[in-house]
mmCIF file of C-alpha atoms in Angstrom:
data_model
loop_
_atom_site.group_PDB
_atom_site.id
_atom_site.type_symbol
_atom_site.label_atom_id
_atom_site.label_comp_id
_atom_site.label_asym_id
_atom_site.label_seq_id
_atom_site.Cartn_x
_atom_site.Cartn_y
_atom_site.Cartn_z
ATOM 1 C CA MET A 1 254.243 125.085 151.180
ATOM 2 C CA ASN A 2 253.896 125.115 154.987
ATOM 3 C CA ASP A 3 254.620 128.837 155.053
ATOM 4 C CA THR A 4 251.859 129.417 152.509
ATOM 5 C CA LEU A 5 249.354 127.366 154.577
ATOM 6 C CA SER A 6 250.354 129.165 157.770
ATOM 7 C CA SER A 7 249.916 132.530 156.075
ATOM 8 C CA ALA A 8 246.512 131.494 154.734
ATOM 9 C CA ASN A 9 245.434 130.252 158.181
ATOM 10 C CA ALA A 10 246.585 133.475 159.837
ATOM 11 C CA THR A 11 244.649 135.506 157.260
ATOM 12 C CA ALA A 12 241.523 133.397 157.820
ATOM 13 C CA VAL A 13 241.787 133.736 161.609
ATOM 14 C CA ALA A 14 242.251 137.506 161.320
ATOM 15 C CA ALA A 15 239.252 137.744 158.989
ATOM 16 C CA LYS A 16 237.146 135.675 161.386
ATOM 17 C CA LYS A 17 238.135 137.875 164.339
ATOM 18 C CA LYS A 18 237.291 140.995 162.335
ATOM 19 C CA LEU A 19 233.907 139.550 161.346
ATOM 20 C CA SER A 20 233.145 138.488 164.938
ATOM 21 C CA SER A 21 234.137 141.913 166.242
ATOM 22 C CA SER A 22 231.922 143.634 163.663
ATOM 23 C CA PHE A 23 228.992 141.339 164.531
ATOM 24 C CA PHE A 24 229.519 142.007 168.249
ATOM 25 C CA LYS A 25 229.589 145.787 167.757
ATOM 26 C CA LYS A 26 226.407 145.654 165.676
ATOM 27 C CA GLY A 27 224.805 143.672 168.509
ATOM 28 C CA VAL A 28 225.725 146.422 170.990
ATOM 29 C CA ILE A 29 224.200 149.059 168.686
ATOM 30 C CA VAL A 30 221.028 146.962 168.293
ATOM 31 C CA GLY A 31 220.784 146.613 172.093
ATOM 32 C CA ILE A 32 221.144 150.377 172.578
ATOM 33 C CA LEU A 33 218.490 151.033 169.912
ATOM 34 C CA SER A 34 216.120 148.738 171.802
ATOM 35 C CA GLY A 35 216.480 150.911 174.911
ATOM 36 C CA MET A 36 215.896 154.062 172.845
ATOM 37 C CA SER A 37 212.801 152.480 171.260
ATOM 38 C CA TYR A 38 211.508 151.701 174.742
ATOM 39 C CA GLY A 39 211.830 155.351 175.704
ATOM 40 C CA LEU A 40 210.030 156.442 172.524
ATOM 41 C CA TYR A 41 207.191 153.945 172.982
ATOM 42 C CA SER A 42 206.685 155.157 176.564
ATOM 43 C CA ALA A 43 206.586 158.803 175.486
ATOM 44 C CA PHE A 44 204.163 158.375 172.559
ATOM 45 C CA MET A 45 201.836 156.066 174.521
ATOM 46 C CA THR A 46 201.629 158.712 177.260
ATOM 47 C CA LEU A 47 201.001 161.377 174.595
ATOM 48 C CA GLY A 48 198.113 159.277 173.269
ATOM 49 C CA MET A 49 196.660 159.081 176.772
ATOM 50 C CA ALA A 50 196.678 162.872 176.958
ATOM 51 C CA ASN A 51 194.706 163.540 173.755
ATOM 52 C CA GLY A 52 191.211 162.965 172.381
ATOM 53 C CA VAL A 53 188.788 161.164 174.660
ATOM 54 C CA TRP A 54 191.606 160.460 177.118
ATOM 55 C CA ALA A 55 191.915 164.206 177.793
ATOM 56 C CA ASP A 56 188.221 164.209 178.697
ATOM 57 C CA TRP A 57 188.548 161.173 180.961
ATOM 58 C CA TYR A 58 191.520 162.617 182.814
ATOM 59 C CA GLY A 59 190.325 166.229 182.572
ATOM 60 C CA VAL A 60 186.975 167.956 182.260
ATOM 61 C CA ASN A 61 184.872 164.770 182.537
ATOM 62 C CA THR A 62 186.807 163.309 185.451
ATOM 63 C CA ALA A 63 183.709 163.482 187.674
ATOM 64 C CA ALA A 64 181.878 161.094 185.325
ATOM 65 C CA LEU A 65 184.294 158.267 186.202
ATOM 66 C CA SER A 66 185.208 156.859 189.596
ATOM 67 C CA GLY A 67 188.687 157.222 191.039
ATOM 68 C CA PHE A 68 189.256 153.468 190.589
ATOM 69 C CA VAL A 69 188.382 153.647 186.887
ATOM 70 C CA ILE A 70 190.584 156.696 186.278
ATOM 71 C CA THR A 71 193.573 155.329 188.168
ATOM 72 C CA TYR A 72 193.550 151.639 187.299
ATOM 73 C CA MET A 73 191.081 150.757 184.545
ATOM 74 C CA LEU A 74 192.268 153.481 182.185
ATOM 75 C CA GLY A 75 195.843 152.336 182.837
ATOM 76 C CA ALA A 76 194.883 148.773 181.868
ATOM 77 C CA LEU A 77 193.083 150.077 178.778
ATOM 78 C CA GLY A 78 196.088 152.153 177.695
ATOM 79 C CA SER A 79 198.393 149.149 178.079
ATOM 80 C CA ALA A 80 195.906 146.903 176.221
ATOM 81 C CA LEU A 81 195.565 149.338 173.342
ATOM 82 C CA ASN A 82 199.313 149.817 172.956
ATOM 83 C CA ASP A 83 200.135 146.098 173.061
ATOM 84 C CA THR A 84 197.256 145.124 170.750
ATOM 85 C CA ILE A 85 198.331 147.651 168.125
ATOM 86 C CA SER A 86 201.923 146.513 168.620
ATOM 87 C CA ALA A 87 200.765 142.919 168.002
ATOM 88 C CA LEU A 88 199.110 144.013 164.745
ATOM 89 C CA TRP A 89 202.396 145.621 163.688
ATOM 90 C CA CYS A 90 204.215 142.359 164.558
ATOM 91 C CA ILE A 91 201.751 140.210 162.603
ATOM 92 C CA GLY A 92 201.993 142.556 159.617
ATOM 93 C CA ILE A 93 205.801 142.434 159.656
ATOM 94 C CA ALA A 94 205.759 138.629 160.019
ATOM 95 C CA ALA A 95 203.333 138.329 157.074
ATOM 96 C CA PHE A 96 205.482 140.653 154.946
ATOM 97 C CA LYS A 97 208.544 138.503 155.653
ATOM 98 C CA GLY A 98 206.698 135.243 155.023
ATOM 99 C CA LYS A 99 206.908 134.133 158.666
ATOM 100 C CA LEU A 100 203.206 134.026 159.520
ATOM 101 C CA GLY A 101 203.093 130.244 159.134
ATOM 102 C CA ASP A 102 206.043 129.940 161.529
ATOM 103 C CA PHE A 103 204.137 132.054 164.041
ATOM 104 C CA PHE A 104 201.134 129.693 164.126
ATOM 105 C CA ARG A 105 203.345 126.587 164.140
ATOM 106 C CA THR A 106 205.440 127.921 167.036
ATOM 107 C CA LEU A 107 202.336 128.503 169.150
ATOM 108 C CA LYS A 108 201.942 124.704 169.392
ATOM 109 C CA THR A 109 205.506 124.078 170.597
ATOM 110 C CA LYS A 110 206.877 124.059 174.141
ATOM 111 C CA PRO A 111 209.030 127.205 173.600
ATOM 112 C CA GLY A 112 205.937 128.915 172.155
ATOM 113 C CA ARG A 113 203.865 127.994 175.204
ATOM 114 C CA MET A 114 206.669 129.252 177.436
ATOM 115 C CA MET A 115 206.548 132.595 175.618
ATOM 116 C CA ILE A 116 202.777 132.763 176.138
ATOM 117 C CA PHE A 117 203.218 132.100 179.861
ATOM 118 C CA ALA A 118 205.986 134.711 180.087
ATOM 119 C CA ALA A 119 203.797 137.250 178.300
ATOM 120 C CA LEU A 120 200.967 136.619 180.757
ATOM 121 C CA LEU A 121 203.391 137.392 183.589
ATOM 122 C CA GLY A 122 204.716 140.566 182.009
ATOM 123 C CA GLY A 123 201.661 141.763 180.090
ATOM 124 C CA PRO A 124 198.407 142.089 182.060
ATOM 125 C CA ILE A 125 200.064 142.828 185.407
ATOM 126 C CA ALA A 126 203.480 144.389 184.764
ATOM 127 C CA SER A 127 202.588 146.430 181.670
ATOM 128 C CA THR A 128 199.428 147.784 183.299
ATOM 129 C CA ALA A 129 201.379 148.656 186.453
ATOM 130 C CA TYR A 130 203.877 150.479 184.225
ATOM 131 C CA VAL A 131 201.166 152.593 182.570
ATOM 132 C CA VAL A 132 199.416 153.323 185.885
ATOM 133 C CA ALA A 133 202.697 154.359 187.533
ATOM 134 C CA LEU A 134 203.615 156.492 184.518
ATOM 135 C CA GLN A 135 200.279 158.317 184.693
ATOM 136 C CA MET A 136 200.519 158.829 188.460
ATOM 137 C CA ALA A 137 204.157 159.800 188.906
ATOM 138 C CA GLY A 138 205.499 160.624 185.440
ATOM 139 C CA SER A 139 208.722 159.466 183.801
ATOM 140 C CA ILE A 140 210.545 159.427 187.141
ATOM 141 C CA ILE A 141 209.294 155.832 187.605
ATOM 142 C CA ILE A 142 211.017 154.518 184.458
ATOM 143 C CA PRO A 143 214.420 153.945 186.122
ATOM 144 C CA ILE A 144 212.616 152.008 188.874
ATOM 145 C CA THR A 145 211.012 149.678 186.325
ATOM 146 C CA ALA A 146 214.540 149.182 184.972
ATOM 147 C CA LEU A 147 215.222 147.246 188.176
ATOM 148 C CA CYS A 148 213.798 144.216 186.327
ATOM 149 C CA PRO A 149 217.268 142.815 185.419
ATOM 150 C CA ALA A 150 218.309 143.048 189.075
ATOM 151 C CA ILE A 151 215.065 141.440 190.218
ATOM 152 C CA GLY A 152 215.423 138.885 187.422
ATOM 153 C CA ALA A 153 218.870 137.933 188.705
ATOM 154 C CA ILE A 154 217.500 137.481 192.232
ATOM 155 C CA MET A 155 214.515 135.464 190.979
ATOM 156 C CA ALA A 156 216.788 133.289 188.839
ATOM 157 C CA ARG A 157 218.782 132.521 191.974
ATOM 158 C CA ILE A 158 215.642 131.629 193.942
ATOM 159 C CA LEU A 159 213.746 129.728 191.227
ATOM 160 C CA PHE A 160 216.504 128.185 189.117
ATOM 161 C CA LYS A 161 219.443 128.159 191.577
ATOM 162 C CA GLN A 162 221.524 130.247 189.186
ATOM 163 C CA LYS A 163 224.766 131.629 190.598
ATOM 164 C CA LEU A 164 224.716 135.130 192.070
ATOM 165 C CA THR A 165 228.313 136.392 192.025
ATOM 166 C CA PRO A 166 229.747 139.203 194.175
ATOM 167 C CA ARG A 167 229.885 141.375 191.028
ATOM 168 C CA MET A 168 226.175 140.804 190.396
ATOM 169 C CA MET A 169 225.349 141.580 194.028
ATOM 170 C CA LEU A 170 227.351 144.813 193.705
ATOM 171 C CA GLY A 171 225.323 145.747 190.619
ATOM 172 C CA ILE A 172 222.061 144.961 192.437
ATOM 173 C CA ALA A 173 223.156 147.144 195.374
ATOM 174 C CA ILE A 174 223.976 150.017 192.976
ATOM 175 C CA CYS A 175 220.523 149.674 191.372
ATOM 176 C CA PHE A 176 218.764 149.865 194.727
ATOM 177 C CA ILE A 177 220.862 152.885 195.726
ATOM 178 C CA ALA A 178 219.659 154.570 192.527
ATOM 179 C CA THR A 179 216.090 153.665 193.483
ATOM 180 C CA LEU A 180 216.530 155.327 196.880
ATOM 181 C CA MET A 181 217.825 158.425 195.093
ATOM 182 C CA ILE A 182 214.648 158.514 193.002
ATOM 183 C CA GLY A 183 212.451 157.783 196.007
ATOM 184 C CA SER A 184 213.933 160.748 197.845
ATOM 185 C CA THR A 185 212.205 163.083 195.362
ATOM 186 C CA SER A 186 208.827 162.003 196.766
ATOM 187 C CA MET A 187 209.801 163.315 200.183
ATOM 188 C CA SER A 188 210.056 166.942 199.101
ATOM 189 C CA ALA A 189 207.305 169.407 199.940
ATOM 190 C CA ASP A 190 206.556 170.154 196.273
ATOM 191 C CA ALA A 191 206.223 166.482 195.273
ATOM 192 C CA PRO A 192 203.035 165.953 193.209
ATOM 193 C CA GLU A 193 200.133 164.024 194.732
ATOM 194 C CA GLY A 194 200.343 160.310 193.979
ATOM 195 C CA LEU A 195 204.113 160.284 193.374
ATOM 196 C CA LEU A 196 204.916 157.900 196.232
ATOM 197 C CA LEU A 197 202.110 155.482 195.275
ATOM 198 C CA GLY A 198 203.230 155.632 191.641
ATOM 199 C CA ILE A 199 206.771 154.700 192.689
ATOM 200 C CA CYS A 200 205.421 151.753 194.711
ATOM 201 C CA ILE A 201 203.353 150.526 191.743
ATOM 202 C CA ALA A 202 206.479 150.798 189.566
ATOM 203 C CA PHE A 203 208.071 148.109 191.765
ATOM 204 C CA ILE A 204 205.199 145.757 190.836
ATOM 205 C CA CYS A 205 206.085 146.367 187.187
ATOM 206 C CA ALA A 206 209.789 145.713 187.806
ATOM 207 C CA PHE A 207 208.965 142.468 189.637
ATOM 208 C CA GLY A 208 206.640 141.293 186.840
ATOM 209 C CA TRP A 209 209.127 142.045 184.068
ATOM 210 C CA GLY A 210 211.952 140.467 186.060
ATOM 211 C CA LEU A 211 209.938 137.264 186.485
ATOM 212 C CA GLU A 212 208.953 137.378 182.810
ATOM 213 C CA GLY A 213 212.626 137.631 181.855
ATOM 214 C CA CYS A 214 213.411 134.473 183.840
ATOM 215 C CA VAL A 215 210.708 132.443 182.114
ATOM 216 C CA ALA A 216 211.106 133.943 178.636
ATOM 217 C CA GLY A 217 214.834 133.191 178.573
ATOM 218 C CA TYR A 218 214.097 129.550 177.796
ATOM 219 C CA GLY A 219 211.612 130.244 175.016
ATOM 220 C CA THR A 220 213.529 132.980 173.221
ATOM 221 C CA SER A 221 216.695 130.871 173.035
ATOM 222 C CA MET A 222 214.909 128.369 170.790
ATOM 223 C CA ILE A 223 212.741 130.455 168.459
ATOM 224 C CA ASP A 224 213.168 133.318 165.983
ATOM 225 C CA TYR A 225 213.205 136.641 167.849
ATOM 226 C CA GLU A 226 210.590 138.140 165.493
ATOM 227 C CA ILE A 227 208.275 135.192 166.111
ATOM 228 C CA GLY A 228 208.938 135.503 169.849
ATOM 229 C CA ILE A 229 207.948 139.166 169.948
ATOM 230 C CA THR A 230 204.825 138.455 167.870
ATOM 231 C CA ILE A 231 203.733 135.810 170.393
ATOM 232 C CA ARG A 232 204.589 138.089 173.293
ATOM 233 C CA GLN A 233 202.709 141.155 172.067
ATOM 234 C CA SER A 234 199.697 139.191 170.800
ATOM 235 C CA THR A 235 199.312 137.411 174.141
ATOM 236 C CA SER A 236 199.813 140.592 176.152
ATOM 237 C CA GLY A 237 197.471 142.712 174.049
ATOM 238 C CA LEU A 238 194.611 140.209 173.878
ATOM 239 C CA SER A 239 194.835 139.160 177.533
ATOM 240 C CA ASN A 240 194.727 142.809 178.559
ATOM 241 C CA LEU A 241 191.871 143.684 176.220
ATOM 242 C CA ILE A 242 189.525 140.714 176.712
ATOM 243 C CA ILE A 243 190.414 139.658 180.268
ATOM 244 C CA LEU A 244 191.956 142.399 182.393
ATOM 245 C CA VAL A 245 189.894 145.394 181.235
ATOM 246 C CA PRO A 246 186.554 143.558 181.765
ATOM 247 C CA ILE A 247 187.765 142.388 185.190
ATOM 248 C CA MET A 248 188.559 146.005 186.055
ATOM 249 C CA ALA A 249 185.050 146.984 184.930
ATOM 250 C CA MET A 250 183.551 144.287 187.166
ATOM 251 C CA LEU A 251 185.577 145.559 190.111
ATOM 252 C CA ALA A 252 184.315 149.065 189.326
ATOM 253 C CA GLY A 253 180.745 147.705 189.555
ATOM 254 C CA ASN A 254 179.797 148.199 185.895
ATOM 255 C CA ILE A 255 180.754 145.448 183.426
ATOM 256 C CA SER A 256 179.234 147.388 180.505
ATOM 257 C CA LEU A 257 181.869 150.063 181.091
ATOM 258 C CA ALA A 258 184.533 147.892 179.412
ATOM 259 C CA PRO A 259 183.116 147.764 175.828
ATOM 260 C CA SER A 260 182.017 151.390 176.096
ATOM 261 C CA LEU A 261 185.493 152.682 177.014
ATOM 262 C CA ILE A 262 187.221 150.371 174.495
ATOM 263 C CA VAL A 263 185.054 151.646 171.611
ATOM 264 C CA GLN A 264 185.601 155.263 172.627
ATOM 265 C CA ALA A 265 189.373 154.742 172.892
ATOM 266 C CA VAL A 266 189.678 152.984 169.521
ATOM 267 C CA THR A 267 187.582 155.588 167.694
ATOM 268 C CA SER A 268 189.295 158.628 169.207
ATOM 269 C CA GLY A 269 191.323 159.865 166.234
ATOM 270 C CA PRO A 270 193.519 162.460 168.029
ATOM 271 C CA ALA A 271 194.641 159.766 170.472
ATOM 272 C CA ILE A 272 194.759 156.573 168.402
ATOM 273 C CA ILE A 273 197.323 157.995 165.989
ATOM 274 C CA TRP A 274 199.834 158.250 168.844
ATOM 275 C CA PHE A 275 199.025 154.707 169.971
ATOM 276 C CA VAL A 276 199.835 153.542 166.431
ATOM 277 C CA VAL A 277 203.223 155.250 166.789
ATOM 278 C CA SER A 278 203.823 153.888 170.306
ATOM 279 C CA GLY A 279 202.833 150.380 169.183
ATOM 280 C CA PHE A 280 205.350 150.606 166.354
ATOM 281 C CA PHE A 281 208.191 151.539 168.701
ATOM 282 C CA ALA A 282 207.076 148.844 171.179
ATOM 283 C CA VAL A 283 207.752 146.239 168.456
ATOM 284 C CA PHE A 284 211.378 147.316 168.239
ATOM 285 C CA ALA A 285 211.775 147.906 171.974
ATOM 286 C CA TYR A 286 211.296 144.177 172.519
ATOM 287 C CA SER A 287 212.405 142.614 169.209
ATOM 288 C CA LEU A 288 215.703 144.521 169.073
ATOM 289 C CA TRP A 289 216.353 143.432 172.638
ATOM 290 C CA TYR A 290 215.958 139.790 171.591
ATOM 291 C CA LYS A 291 218.100 140.351 168.492
ATOM 292 C CA GLY A 292 220.804 142.222 170.414
ATOM 293 C CA ASN A 293 220.991 139.394 172.927
ATOM 294 C CA SER A 294 221.608 136.887 170.157
ATOM 295 C CA MET A 295 224.335 139.044 168.591
ATOM 296 C CA CYS A 296 226.377 140.184 171.580
ATOM 297 C CA GLY A 297 225.189 137.856 174.324
ATOM 298 C CA ALA A 298 222.244 138.071 176.691
ATOM 299 C CA ALA A 299 224.302 139.753 179.417
ATOM 300 C CA LEU A 300 225.550 142.684 177.373
ATOM 301 C CA GLY A 301 222.268 142.886 175.449
ATOM 302 C CA MET A 302 220.368 143.217 178.725
ATOM 303 C CA ALA A 303 222.761 145.950 179.870
ATOM 304 C CA CYS A 304 222.372 147.927 176.640
ATOM 305 C CA ASN A 305 218.593 147.619 176.764
ATOM 306 C CA GLY A 306 218.581 148.596 180.457
ATOM 307 C CA ALA A 307 219.837 152.031 179.459
ATOM 308 C CA TYR A 308 216.161 152.871 178.914
ATOM 309 C CA SER A 309 216.376 154.037 182.541
ATOM 310 C CA PHE A 310 217.932 157.110 180.919
ATOM 311 C CA TRP A 311 216.230 157.101 177.488
ATOM 312 C CA GLY A 312 212.736 156.830 178.998
ATOM 313 C CA PRO A 313 212.820 160.070 181.006
ATOM 314 C CA PHE A 314 214.780 161.768 178.203
ATOM 315 C CA PHE A 315 212.243 161.045 175.445
ATOM 316 C CA CYS A 316 209.278 161.724 177.738
ATOM 317 C CA TRP A 317 210.781 165.131 178.432
ATOM 318 C CA MET A 318 211.470 165.730 174.706
ATOM 319 C CA VAL A 319 208.148 164.456 173.311
ATOM 320 C CA LEU A 320 205.775 165.491 176.091
ATOM 321 C CA GLY A 321 207.555 168.474 177.589
ATOM 322 C CA VAL A 322 209.261 170.090 174.585
ATOM 323 C CA PHE A 323 207.198 168.884 171.580
ATOM 324 C CA ALA A 324 203.715 168.728 173.169
ATOM 325 C CA GLY A 325 204.332 171.578 175.602
ATOM 326 C CA GLN A 326 202.994 169.700 178.612
ATOM 327 C CA GLU A 327 204.089 170.801 182.070
ATOM 328 C CA GLY A 328 205.473 168.491 184.726
ATOM 329 C CA TRP A 329 207.881 166.448 182.591
ATOM 330 C CA ALA A 330 211.042 168.219 183.698
ATOM 331 C CA ILE A 331 213.273 165.749 185.552
ATOM 332 C CA PRO A 332 214.992 166.762 188.829
ATOM 333 C CA PRO A 333 218.809 166.625 188.612
ATOM 334 C CA ILE A 334 218.950 163.847 191.234
ATOM 335 C CA ALA A 335 216.640 161.704 189.069
ATOM 336 C CA TRP A 336 218.918 162.158 186.024
ATOM 337 C CA MET A 337 221.878 161.115 188.179
ATOM 338 C CA ALA A 338 219.914 158.132 189.509
ATOM 339 C CA ALA A 339 219.037 157.019 185.959
ATOM 340 C CA ILE A 340 222.715 156.987 185.011
ATOM 341 C CA VAL A 341 223.625 155.169 188.234
ATOM 342 C CA MET A 342 220.874 152.634 187.509
ATOM 343 C CA ALA A 343 222.245 152.000 184.003
ATOM 344 C CA LEU A 344 225.708 151.460 185.529
ATOM 345 C CA GLY A 345 224.298 148.982 188.050
ATOM 346 C CA ILE A 346 222.493 147.029 185.316
ATOM 347 C CA TRP A 347 225.709 146.944 183.280
ATOM 348 C CA ILE A 348 227.649 145.500 186.214
ATOM 349 C CA ILE A 349 224.956 142.871 186.846
ATOM 350 C CA ALA A 350 225.016 141.813 183.217
ATOM 351 C CA MET A 351 228.746 141.606 182.641
ATOM 352 C CA ASN A 352 232.226 142.269 183.964
ATOM 353 C CA PRO A 353 233.271 145.647 182.482
ATOM 354 C CA LEU A 354 236.848 144.339 182.215
ATOM 355 C CA ASP A 355 235.615 141.812 179.622
ATOM 356 C CA LEU A 356 235.298 144.644 177.101
ATOM 357 C CA PHE A 357 239.032 145.330 177.336
ATOM 358 C CA ARG A 358 239.875 141.633 177.253
ATOM 359 C CA ARG A 359 237.749 141.203 174.140
ATOM 360 C CA LYS A 360 239.543 144.102 172.500
ATOM 361 C CA GLU A 361 242.947 142.652 173.359
ATOM 362 C CA ALA A 362 241.896 139.248 172.007
#
């Protein structure tokens, strides 16, 4: 009898380990897909900002707009359009799954308010900085924005007194070495105009997303990841569209410029179709990150997602350089190396690589 019970227990334990291992591996795959989705959203958003009325704004009709509007306001508008369309995708998916009521109920809770605050940190400022940097310097800035986990770890230490281990400090050092590798490309004689400024603006994005990650960690641990991403994208899109873009217009000295540019952007068919695609991938860039974290742990999920430091430049090169035939999207070899080094640094920050072997042995 005892032998039978022991055998049954051993079988149950083995089955549980197999199920846990399968769940963990699926979480890793989900985390990697989130990084790939991030690269795709970046590429298609940039493609949208190169077609239709955007081509006129950045091209033949450049003289009609001031340098401030072209550099900063259009960046804010591109970010607003992408996140607003992404929010519509999120709301549609939530409605299809019968979660729309949960979305409105969660808005009234403390975790929901924390998500709104986190989105305000990462949306209007960080997302706009990302788009501006991408337009100024190209996909070379993407690995720099991937510094957000490293900056998040530092901010968590400062704000929440979380432990910063020697392993994490090593990972942070590796990330900053990769950043110096990327920065070295701006020192060459053939570096495009605006590259250095674009790299500097990318640091603003990394700081904003790192701070957002610190604050959002509380909210996302208590609510459904699909509801969390719906709150995040809705807050980011609307705050960009109805607050930041008009503020940019005021700074440009013409408040009426905001509704005029918004209407033109929304009604530009050749461009808006690519924003619909980029908004779709933005949903999964963030939601799969949340889901991957819940399946394989926040540390490993963050590391898998951080691989967008490679996927971003790769898909920008594929979509914009190869598919669209645009020049200037080829990545210098040192930048490819830096992207891989950055991904390694993020991995080390997030987890001890030896844990993978220990998990396998267990």
